[in-house]
């Protein structure tokens, strides 16, 4: 086998292995394996530039992982590199055009989490237009990806009616699909929409959304608990907030407590990557406990929360510092396998 063929086979295998590990919930191993795949794909790109698309795909996958792992600023240069490569190939086939749309979606999610809203909206708008064009050209397989980008745009717009409409468009697309990937994205989108619905005082729909999202994640978690639990941990605090809004405080406490339990288990290998989720869940619990007359527990939560916030304040620069030599969502899924 030719050297470049060997590199291609090895790189693709490592990148696919990284995706499989991530979907099993083995996040640290997934990131390590994907980085190994990137190193091989980089060698391939040097030896045979026409195969640089493999490097672009691997970089986009890593960027998506870093976003979900709580490292969006590290993901930005990775995704920008992916997009730079993919634009070269995007006019050569619909497959590469879809790769570009996916990298733009991931970049938009990373920018949004880093507070760069205008840049995030620009990237996501281009991603949505690209996916929509593919669907209109008779490629319905990109419908879930279009919905994913619409979900990200809704998250980026904030608590405005336009965001609700983005989520509605995504939900309508996903309800027409019948796959595990679509079900995961539907659950994530339903949960994401709850914030804007509560802000617009549509508490009844927010409650229905959050309950459906948690139910879907629980069903999917029956066969893949490690892969689904991180997303369930995000949906449960959202449901707790909706329950609080309608006065169901005991049920809200149960949901928040379950979320914290999942986060504590999942964060053992990567506490920094889970700290923001734990802070969010503890803040919610801290609001709930006094209303339930559990003041001693509330004081303990407040103490832990203060410590975590202080750790986050000290670590934020190191956590978000891009690595120059090896450039380092609600549900940020990844690119296709080759």
mmCIF file of C-alpha atoms in Angstrom:
data_model
loop_
_atom_site.group_PDB
_atom_site.id
_atom_site.type_symbol
_atom_site.label_atom_id
_atom_site.label_comp_id
_atom_site.label_asym_id
_atom_site.label_seq_id
_atom_site.Cartn_x
_atom_site.Cartn_y
_atom_site.Cartn_z
ATOM 1 C CA UNK A 1 0.000 0.000 0.000
ATOM 2 C CA UNK A 2 1.257 3.487 -0.873
ATOM 3 C CA UNK A 3 2.441 5.588 2.096
ATOM 4 C CA UNK A 4 -0.309 8.176 1.642
ATOM 5 C CA UNK A 5 -2.919 5.405 1.460
ATOM 6 C CA UNK A 6 -1.625 4.000 4.746
ATOM 7 C CA UNK A 7 -1.773 7.419 6.375
ATOM 8 C CA UNK A 8 -5.296 7.950 5.063
ATOM 9 C CA UNK A 9 -6.508 4.614 6.395
ATOM 10 C CA UNK A 10 -4.884 5.187 9.791
ATOM 11 C CA UNK A 11 -6.134 8.763 10.130
ATOM 12 C CA UNK A 12 -9.706 7.940 9.165
ATOM 13 C CA UNK A 13 -9.695 4.949 11.529
ATOM 14 C CA UNK A 14 -8.519 7.067 14.470
ATOM 15 C CA UNK A 15 -11.043 9.827 13.785
ATOM 16 C CA UNK A 16 -13.891 7.320 13.548
ATOM 17 C CA UNK A 17 -12.666 5.649 16.727
ATOM 18 C CA UNK A 18 -12.726 9.020 18.464
ATOM 19 C CA UNK A 19 -16.364 9.512 17.447
ATOM 20 C CA UNK A 20 -17.299 6.051 18.709
ATOM 21 C CA UNK A 21 -15.611 6.685 22.066
ATOM 22 C CA UNK A 22 -17.382 10.036 22.417
ATOM 23 C CA UNK A 23 -20.770 8.481 21.717
ATOM 24 C CA UNK A 24 -20.024 5.909 24.437
ATOM 25 C CA UNK A 25 -19.431 8.719 26.920
ATOM 26 C CA UNK A 26 -15.647 8.137 27.038
ATOM 27 C CA UNK A 27 -14.856 11.788 26.471
ATOM 28 C CA UNK A 28 -11.242 12.037 27.539
ATOM 29 C CA UNK A 29 -10.272 8.990 25.479
ATOM 30 C CA UNK A 30 -12.260 10.365 22.538
ATOM 31 C CA UNK A 31 -10.404 13.685 22.545
ATOM 32 C CA UNK A 32 -7.025 11.946 22.851
ATOM 33 C CA UNK A 33 -7.806 9.560 19.996
ATOM 34 C CA UNK A 34 -9.121 12.369 17.775
ATOM 35 C CA UNK A 35 -5.956 14.375 18.380
ATOM 36 C CA UNK A 36 -3.952 11.331 17.304
ATOM 37 C CA UNK A 37 -6.067 11.142 14.162
ATOM 38 C CA UNK A 38 -5.418 14.826 13.477
ATOM 39 C CA UNK A 39 -1.662 14.278 13.746
ATOM 40 C CA UNK A 40 -1.845 11.514 11.145
ATOM 41 C CA UNK A 41 -4.167 13.511 8.878
ATOM 42 C CA UNK A 42 -1.748 16.443 9.091
ATOM 43 C CA UNK A 43 1.050 14.190 7.837
ATOM 44 C CA UNK A 44 -1.259 13.045 5.042
ATOM 45 C CA UNK A 45 -2.067 16.648 4.074
ATOM 46 C CA UNK A 46 1.654 17.446 3.807
ATOM 47 C CA UNK A 47 2.346 14.336 1.729
ATOM 48 C CA UNK A 48 -0.744 14.718 -0.470
ATOM 49 C CA UNK A 49 -2.486 18.130 -0.224
ATOM 50 C CA UNK A 50 -5.456 16.886 -2.269
ATOM 51 C CA UNK A 51 -6.450 14.791 0.758
ATOM 52 C CA UNK A 52 -6.452 17.718 3.199
ATOM 53 C CA UNK A 53 -10.201 17.310 3.553
ATOM 54 C CA UNK A 54 -9.552 14.489 6.031
ATOM 55 C CA UNK A 55 -7.693 16.926 8.257
ATOM 56 C CA UNK A 56 -10.553 19.437 7.988
ATOM 57 C CA UNK A 57 -13.090 16.818 9.048
ATOM 58 C CA UNK A 58 -10.964 15.671 11.983
ATOM 59 C CA UNK A 59 -10.499 19.263 13.157
ATOM 60 C CA UNK A 60 -14.232 19.923 12.981
ATOM 61 C CA UNK A 61 -14.913 16.816 15.057
ATOM 62 C CA UNK A 62 -12.393 17.900 17.681
ATOM 63 C CA UNK A 63 -13.892 21.377 17.767
ATOM 64 C CA UNK A 64 -17.339 19.929 18.447
ATOM 65 C CA UNK A 65 -15.954 17.770 21.250
ATOM 66 C CA UNK A 66 -14.165 20.680 22.889
ATOM 67 C CA UNK A 67 -17.357 22.743 22.849
ATOM 68 C CA UNK A 68 -19.312 20.012 24.627
ATOM 69 C CA UNK A 69 -16.380 19.473 26.986
ATOM 70 C CA UNK A 70 -16.547 23.048 28.236
ATOM 71 C CA UNK A 71 -13.621 24.429 26.205
ATOM 72 C CA UNK A 72 -15.242 26.603 23.513
ATOM 73 C CA UNK A 73 -12.362 29.091 23.216
ATOM 74 C CA UNK A 74 -9.959 26.256 22.480
ATOM 75 C CA UNK A 75 -12.374 25.051 19.811
ATOM 76 C CA UNK A 76 -12.405 28.343 17.875
ATOM 77 C CA UNK A 77 -8.925 28.174 16.245
ATOM 78 C CA UNK A 78 -9.448 24.471 15.548
ATOM 79 C CA UNK A 79 -12.693 25.184 13.712
ATOM 80 C CA UNK A 80 -11.316 28.203 11.880
ATOM 81 C CA UNK A 81 -8.524 25.974 10.545
ATOM 82 C CA UNK A 82 -11.094 23.374 9.475
ATOM 83 C CA UNK A 83 -13.177 25.997 7.660
ATOM 84 C CA UNK A 84 -10.147 27.437 5.874
ATOM 85 C CA UNK A 85 -9.350 23.990 4.460
ATOM 86 C CA UNK A 86 -12.953 23.012 3.729
ATOM 87 C CA UNK A 87 -13.716 26.142 1.701
ATOM 88 C CA UNK A 88 -11.149 24.907 -0.824
ATOM 89 C CA UNK A 89 -13.169 21.720 -1.340
ATOM 90 C CA UNK A 90 -16.728 22.975 -0.843
ATOM 91 C CA UNK A 91 -17.371 23.564 -4.545
ATOM 92 C CA UNK A 92 -16.121 20.110 -5.546
ATOM 93 C CA UNK A 93 -19.007 18.035 -4.163
ATOM 94 C CA UNK A 94 -22.116 18.271 -2.014
ATOM 95 C CA UNK A 95 -20.392 16.137 0.607
ATOM 96 C CA UNK A 96 -17.660 18.720 1.137
ATOM 97 C CA UNK A 97 -20.246 21.512 1.117
ATOM 98 C CA UNK A 98 -21.984 19.722 4.007
ATOM 99 C CA UNK A 99 -18.641 19.470 5.826
ATOM 100 C CA UNK A 100 -18.261 23.245 5.530
ATOM 101 C CA UNK A 101 -21.764 23.794 6.901
ATOM 102 C CA UNK A 102 -20.992 21.522 9.846
ATOM 103 C CA UNK A 103 -17.770 23.302 10.718
ATOM 104 C CA UNK A 104 -19.544 26.665 10.501
ATOM 105 C CA UNK A 105 -22.250 25.385 12.827
ATOM 106 C CA UNK A 106 -19.652 24.257 15.370
ATOM 107 C CA UNK A 107 -17.811 27.573 15.077
ATOM 108 C CA UNK A 108 -21.044 29.470 15.674
ATOM 109 C CA UNK A 109 -21.694 27.445 18.830
ATOM 110 C CA UNK A 110 -18.177 28.090 20.119
ATOM 111 C CA UNK A 111 -18.374 31.825 19.397
ATOM 112 C CA UNK A 112 -21.750 32.058 21.109
ATOM 113 C CA UNK A 113 -20.412 30.415 24.257
ATOM 114 C CA UNK A 114 -17.494 32.854 24.258
ATOM 115 C CA UNK A 115 -19.836 35.844 24.028
ATOM 116 C CA UNK A 116 -19.165 36.776 20.384
ATOM 117 C CA UNK A 117 -22.816 36.975 19.328
ATOM 118 C CA UNK A 118 -22.549 38.866 15.994
ATOM 119 C CA UNK A 119 -19.794 36.570 14.713
ATOM 120 C CA UNK A 120 -21.712 33.526 15.943
ATOM 121 C CA UNK A 121 -24.889 34.610 14.146
ATOM 122 C CA UNK A 122 -22.943 35.180 10.920
ATOM 123 C CA UNK A 123 -21.381 31.694 11.028
ATOM 124 C CA UNK A 124 -24.693 30.022 11.900
ATOM 125 C CA UNK A 125 -26.620 31.932 9.245
ATOM 126 C CA UNK A 126 -24.176 30.720 6.594
ATOM 127 C CA UNK A 127 -24.406 27.175 7.963
ATOM 128 C CA UNK A 128 -28.210 27.222 7.839
ATOM 129 C CA UNK A 129 -28.295 28.639 4.310
ATOM 130 C CA UNK A 130 -25.863 25.954 3.151
ATOM 131 C CA UNK A 131 -27.784 23.088 4.744
ATOM 132 C CA UNK A 132 -31.102 24.452 3.477
ATOM 133 C CA UNK A 133 -29.701 24.613 -0.048
ATOM 134 C CA UNK A 134 -28.618 20.975 0.196
ATOM 135 C CA UNK A 135 -32.070 19.897 1.387
ATOM 136 C CA UNK A 136 -33.727 21.861 -1.396
ATOM 137 C CA UNK A 137 -31.446 20.125 -3.899
ATOM 138 C CA UNK A 138 -32.968 16.805 -2.867
ATOM 139 C CA UNK A 139 -30.628 15.813 -0.041
ATOM 140 C CA UNK A 140 -33.067 15.178 2.862
ATOM 141 C CA UNK A 141 -30.303 13.488 4.871
ATOM 142 C CA UNK A 142 -29.128 16.956 5.866
ATOM 143 C CA UNK A 143 -32.448 17.821 7.531
ATOM 144 C CA UNK A 144 -31.224 16.875 11.010
ATOM 145 C CA UNK A 145 -28.067 18.914 10.492
ATOM 146 C CA UNK A 146 -30.189 21.895 9.417
ATOM 147 C CA UNK A 147 -32.257 21.514 12.582
ATOM 148 C CA UNK A 148 -29.075 21.357 14.650
ATOM 149 C CA UNK A 149 -27.867 24.639 13.178
ATOM 150 C CA UNK A 150 -31.279 26.266 13.765
ATOM 151 C CA UNK A 151 -31.107 25.146 17.393
ATOM 152 C CA UNK A 152 -27.702 26.783 17.745
ATOM 153 C CA UNK A 153 -28.987 29.986 16.160
ATOM 154 C CA UNK A 154 -31.894 30.043 18.607
ATOM 155 C CA UNK A 155 -29.482 29.663 21.515
ATOM 156 C CA UNK A 156 -27.339 32.467 20.118
ATOM 157 C CA UNK A 157 -30.156 34.990 19.591
ATOM 158 C CA UNK A 158 -31.056 34.889 23.280
ATOM 159 C CA UNK A 159 -34.405 35.481 24.962
ATOM 160 C CA UNK A 160 -36.280 36.934 21.987
ATOM 161 C CA UNK A 161 -39.246 35.820 19.891
ATOM 162 C CA UNK A 162 -36.993 35.213 16.870
ATOM 163 C CA UNK A 163 -35.168 32.536 18.873
ATOM 164 C CA UNK A 164 -38.461 30.811 19.652
ATOM 165 C CA UNK A 165 -39.161 30.723 15.910
ATOM 166 C CA UNK A 166 -35.728 29.203 15.172
ATOM 167 C CA UNK A 167 -36.441 26.454 17.692
ATOM 168 C CA UNK A 168 -39.916 25.900 16.249
ATOM 169 C CA UNK A 169 -38.462 25.442 12.758
ATOM 170 C CA UNK A 170 -35.926 22.944 14.092
ATOM 171 C CA UNK A 171 -38.545 20.997 16.061
ATOM 172 C CA UNK A 172 -40.813 20.753 13.015
ATOM 173 C CA UNK A 173 -37.962 19.294 10.956
ATOM 174 C CA UNK A 174 -36.982 16.806 13.648
ATOM 175 C CA UNK A 175 -40.503 15.518 14.243
ATOM 176 C CA UNK A 176 -40.511 14.352 10.619
ATOM 177 C CA UNK A 177 -37.394 12.244 11.187
ATOM 178 C CA UNK A 178 -37.187 8.751 12.649
ATOM 179 C CA UNK A 179 -33.681 8.064 13.893
ATOM 180 C CA UNK A 180 -31.765 8.062 17.161
ATOM 181 C CA UNK A 181 -29.753 11.069 15.999
ATOM 182 C CA UNK A 182 -32.950 13.009 15.301
ATOM 183 C CA UNK A 183 -34.409 11.993 18.667
ATOM 184 C CA UNK A 184 -31.289 13.212 20.492
ATOM 185 C CA UNK A 185 -31.417 16.520 18.663
ATOM 186 C CA UNK A 186 -35.164 16.869 19.245
ATOM 187 C CA UNK A 187 -34.672 16.420 22.983
ATOM 188 C CA UNK A 188 -31.858 18.966 23.019
ATOM 189 C CA UNK A 189 -33.883 21.491 21.020
ATOM 190 C CA UNK A 190 -36.980 21.104 23.187
ATOM 191 C CA UNK A 191 -34.845 21.751 26.270
ATOM 192 C CA UNK A 192 -33.048 24.685 24.647
ATOM 193 C CA UNK A 193 -36.327 26.403 23.806
ATOM 194 C CA UNK A 194 -37.515 26.387 27.417
ATOM 195 C CA UNK A 195 -35.535 29.466 28.406
ATOM 196 C CA UNK A 196 -37.084 31.714 25.801
ATOM 197 C CA UNK A 197 -40.549 30.250 26.423
ATOM 198 C CA UNK A 198 -40.327 31.029 30.131
ATOM 199 C CA UNK A 199 -39.057 34.511 29.342
ATOM 200 C CA UNK A 200 -42.101 35.003 27.109
ATOM 201 C CA UNK A 201 -44.328 33.709 29.966
ATOM 202 C CA UNK A 202 -45.339 30.556 28.091
ATOM 203 C CA UNK A 203 -44.760 28.399 31.170
ATOM 204 C CA UNK A 204 -47.172 25.665 30.112
ATOM 205 C CA UNK A 205 -45.316 24.980 26.880
ATOM 206 C CA UNK A 206 -41.932 25.229 28.617
ATOM 207 C CA UNK A 207 -43.092 22.577 31.082
ATOM 208 C CA UNK A 208 -44.275 20.286 28.278
ATOM 209 C CA UNK A 209 -41.033 20.788 26.345
ATOM 210 C CA UNK A 210 -38.804 20.007 29.299
ATOM 211 C CA UNK A 211 -40.751 16.911 30.290
ATOM 212 C CA UNK A 212 -40.660 15.571 26.739
ATOM 213 C CA UNK A 213 -36.923 16.281 26.457
ATOM 214 C CA UNK A 214 -36.120 14.415 29.679
ATOM 215 C CA UNK A 215 -38.366 11.507 28.651
ATOM 216 C CA UNK A 216 -36.557 11.184 25.309
ATOM 217 C CA UNK A 217 -33.125 11.290 26.940
ATOM 218 C CA UNK A 218 -34.185 8.649 29.473
ATOM 219 C CA UNK A 219 -35.420 6.383 26.690
ATOM 220 C CA UNK A 220 -32.230 6.763 24.673
ATOM 221 C CA UNK A 221 -30.150 6.300 27.809
ATOM 222 C CA UNK A 222 -31.552 2.829 28.356
ATOM 223 C CA UNK A 223 -29.213 1.479 25.675
ATOM 224 C CA UNK A 224 -26.370 4.001 26.013
ATOM 225 C CA UNK A 225 -26.379 5.509 29.512
ATOM 226 C CA UNK A 226 -22.805 6.818 29.445
ATOM 227 C CA UNK A 227 -23.317 8.545 26.106
ATOM 228 C CA UNK A 228 -26.683 10.118 26.962
ATOM 229 C CA UNK A 229 -26.276 11.020 30.651
ATOM 230 C CA UNK A 230 -24.263 14.211 29.987
ATOM 231 C CA UNK A 231 -27.164 15.564 27.929
ATOM 232 C CA UNK A 232 -29.728 14.417 30.488
ATOM 233 C CA UNK A 233 -27.709 16.313 33.101
ATOM 234 C CA UNK A 234 -28.265 19.502 31.075
ATOM 235 C CA UNK A 235 -31.970 18.878 30.513
ATOM 236 C CA UNK A 236 -32.831 18.137 34.146
ATOM 237 C CA UNK A 237 -31.990 21.645 35.495
ATOM 238 C CA UNK A 238 -34.053 23.090 32.656
ATOM 239 C CA UNK A 239 -36.974 20.932 33.755
ATOM 240 C CA UNK A 240 -36.369 21.974 37.364
ATOM 241 C CA UNK A 241 -36.608 25.645 36.351
ATOM 242 C CA UNK A 242 -39.874 24.981 34.528
ATOM 243 C CA UNK A 243 -41.221 23.116 37.560
ATOM 244 C CA UNK A 244 -40.245 26.010 39.826
ATOM 245 C CA UNK A 245 -42.078 28.441 37.559
ATOM 246 C CA UNK A 246 -45.333 26.530 38.075
ATOM 247 C CA UNK A 247 -44.802 25.993 41.820
ATOM 248 C CA UNK A 248 -43.909 22.289 41.761
ATOM 249 C CA UNK A 249 -40.959 22.743 44.111
ATOM 250 C CA UNK A 250 -40.518 19.180 45.391
ATOM 251 C CA UNK A 251 -40.342 17.820 41.840
ATOM 252 C CA UNK A 252 -37.937 20.597 40.906
ATOM 253 C CA UNK A 253 -35.698 19.610 43.826
ATOM 254 C CA UNK A 254 -35.719 15.985 42.674
ATOM 255 C CA UNK A 255 -34.721 16.965 39.128
ATOM 256 C CA UNK A 256 -31.945 19.319 40.263
ATOM 257 C CA UNK A 257 -30.559 16.744 42.687
ATOM 258 C CA UNK A 258 -30.485 14.059 39.997
ATOM 259 C CA UNK A 259 -28.649 16.419 37.648
ATOM 260 C CA UNK A 260 -26.019 17.181 40.288
ATOM 261 C CA UNK A 261 -25.508 13.467 40.922
ATOM 262 C CA UNK A 262 -24.888 12.800 37.229
ATOM 263 C CA UNK A 263 -22.519 15.778 36.954
ATOM 264 C CA UNK A 264 -20.489 14.677 39.991
ATOM 265 C CA UNK A 265 -20.068 11.180 38.555
ATOM 266 C CA UNK A 266 -19.244 12.421 35.074
ATOM 267 C CA UNK A 267 -16.791 15.104 36.172
ATOM 268 C CA UNK A 268 -14.355 12.768 37.899
ATOM 269 C CA UNK A 269 -12.034 12.650 34.861
ATOM 270 C CA UNK A 270 -12.509 16.290 33.823
ATOM 271 C CA UNK A 271 -13.699 18.590 36.616
ATOM 272 C CA UNK A 272 -12.856 21.778 34.699
ATOM 273 C CA UNK A 273 -15.003 20.743 31.748
ATOM 274 C CA UNK A 274 -18.024 20.163 33.993
ATOM 275 C CA UNK A 275 -17.591 23.057 36.421
ATOM 276 C CA UNK A 276 -19.987 25.438 34.642
ATOM 277 C CA UNK A 277 -22.736 22.816 34.573
ATOM 278 C CA UNK A 278 -22.215 22.058 38.260
ATOM 279 C CA UNK A 279 -22.328 25.782 39.082
ATOM 280 C CA UNK A 280 -25.584 26.171 37.158
ATOM 281 C CA UNK A 281 -27.201 23.193 38.891
ATOM 282 C CA UNK A 282 -26.029 24.262 42.360
ATOM 283 C CA UNK A 283 -27.324 27.803 41.838
ATOM 284 C CA UNK A 284 -30.700 26.350 40.964
ATOM 285 C CA UNK A 285 -30.633 24.097 44.023
ATOM 286 C CA UNK A 286 -29.566 27.047 46.160
ATOM 287 C CA UNK A 287 -32.657 28.941 45.022
ATOM 288 C CA UNK A 288 -34.910 25.972 45.726
ATOM 289 C CA UNK A 289 -33.794 24.914 49.196
ATOM 290 C CA UNK A 290 -34.814 28.046 51.145
ATOM 291 C CA UNK A 291 -38.266 27.864 49.541
ATOM 292 C CA UNK A 292 -38.468 24.312 50.920
ATOM 293 C CA UNK A 293 -37.288 25.473 54.397
ATOM 294 C CA UNK A 294 -34.061 23.457 54.048
ATOM 295 C CA UNK A 295 -31.797 26.270 55.170
ATOM 296 C CA UNK A 296 -28.866 24.208 56.451
ATOM 297 C CA UNK A 297 -28.584 22.432 53.096
ATOM 298 C CA UNK A 298 -28.847 25.783 51.336
ATOM 299 C CA UNK A 299 -25.906 27.093 53.357
ATOM 300 C CA UNK A 300 -23.776 24.075 52.396
ATOM 301 C CA UNK A 301 -24.671 24.544 48.735
ATOM 302 C CA UNK A 302 -23.796 28.251 48.946
ATOM 303 C CA UNK A 303 -20.392 27.401 50.412
ATOM 304 C CA UNK A 304 -19.590 24.898 47.659
ATOM 305 C CA UNK A 305 -20.885 27.291 45.022
ATOM 306 C CA UNK A 306 -18.648 30.111 46.256
ATOM 307 C CA UNK A 307 -15.627 27.812 46.093
ATOM 308 C CA UNK A 308 -16.438 26.659 42.561
ATOM 309 C CA UNK A 309 -17.007 30.198 41.308
ATOM 310 C CA UNK A 310 -13.658 31.251 42.764
ATOM 311 C CA UNK A 311 -11.927 28.269 41.095
ATOM 312 C CA UNK A 312 -13.587 29.166 37.829
ATOM 313 C CA UNK A 313 -12.465 32.780 38.108
ATOM 314 C CA UNK A 314 -8.845 31.697 38.624
ATOM 315 C CA UNK A 315 -8.872 29.012 35.932
ATOM 316 C CA UNK A 316 -10.779 30.768 33.162
ATOM 317 C CA UNK A 317 -7.741 32.235 31.417
ATOM 318 C CA UNK A 318 -5.897 28.928 31.348
ATOM 319 C CA UNK A 319 -9.042 27.036 30.368
ATOM 320 C CA UNK A 320 -9.737 29.271 27.358
ATOM 321 C CA UNK A 321 -6.164 29.895 26.178
ATOM 322 C CA UNK A 322 -5.742 28.527 22.621
ATOM 323 C CA UNK A 323 -2.781 26.205 22.111
ATOM 324 C CA UNK A 324 -0.663 27.449 19.180
ATOM 325 C CA UNK A 325 0.987 24.164 18.229
ATOM 326 C CA UNK A 326 -2.044 21.873 18.622
ATOM 327 C CA UNK A 327 -5.147 24.035 18.210
ATOM 328 C CA UNK A 328 -7.672 22.790 20.440
ATOM 329 C CA UNK A 329 -22.785 22.095 22.414
ATOM 330 C CA UNK A 330 -26.858 22.334 24.128
ATOM 331 C CA UNK A 331 -26.036 19.269 21.947
ATOM 332 C CA UNK A 332 -23.060 19.663 19.612
ATOM 333 C CA UNK A 333 -22.934 16.602 17.450
ATOM 334 C CA UNK A 334 -20.185 15.728 15.052
ATOM 335 C CA UNK A 335 -19.362 15.127 11.428
ATOM 336 C CA UNK A 336 -19.994 12.117 9.279
ATOM 337 C CA UNK A 337 -17.762 9.085 9.237
ATOM 338 C CA UNK A 338 -15.785 8.315 6.141
#
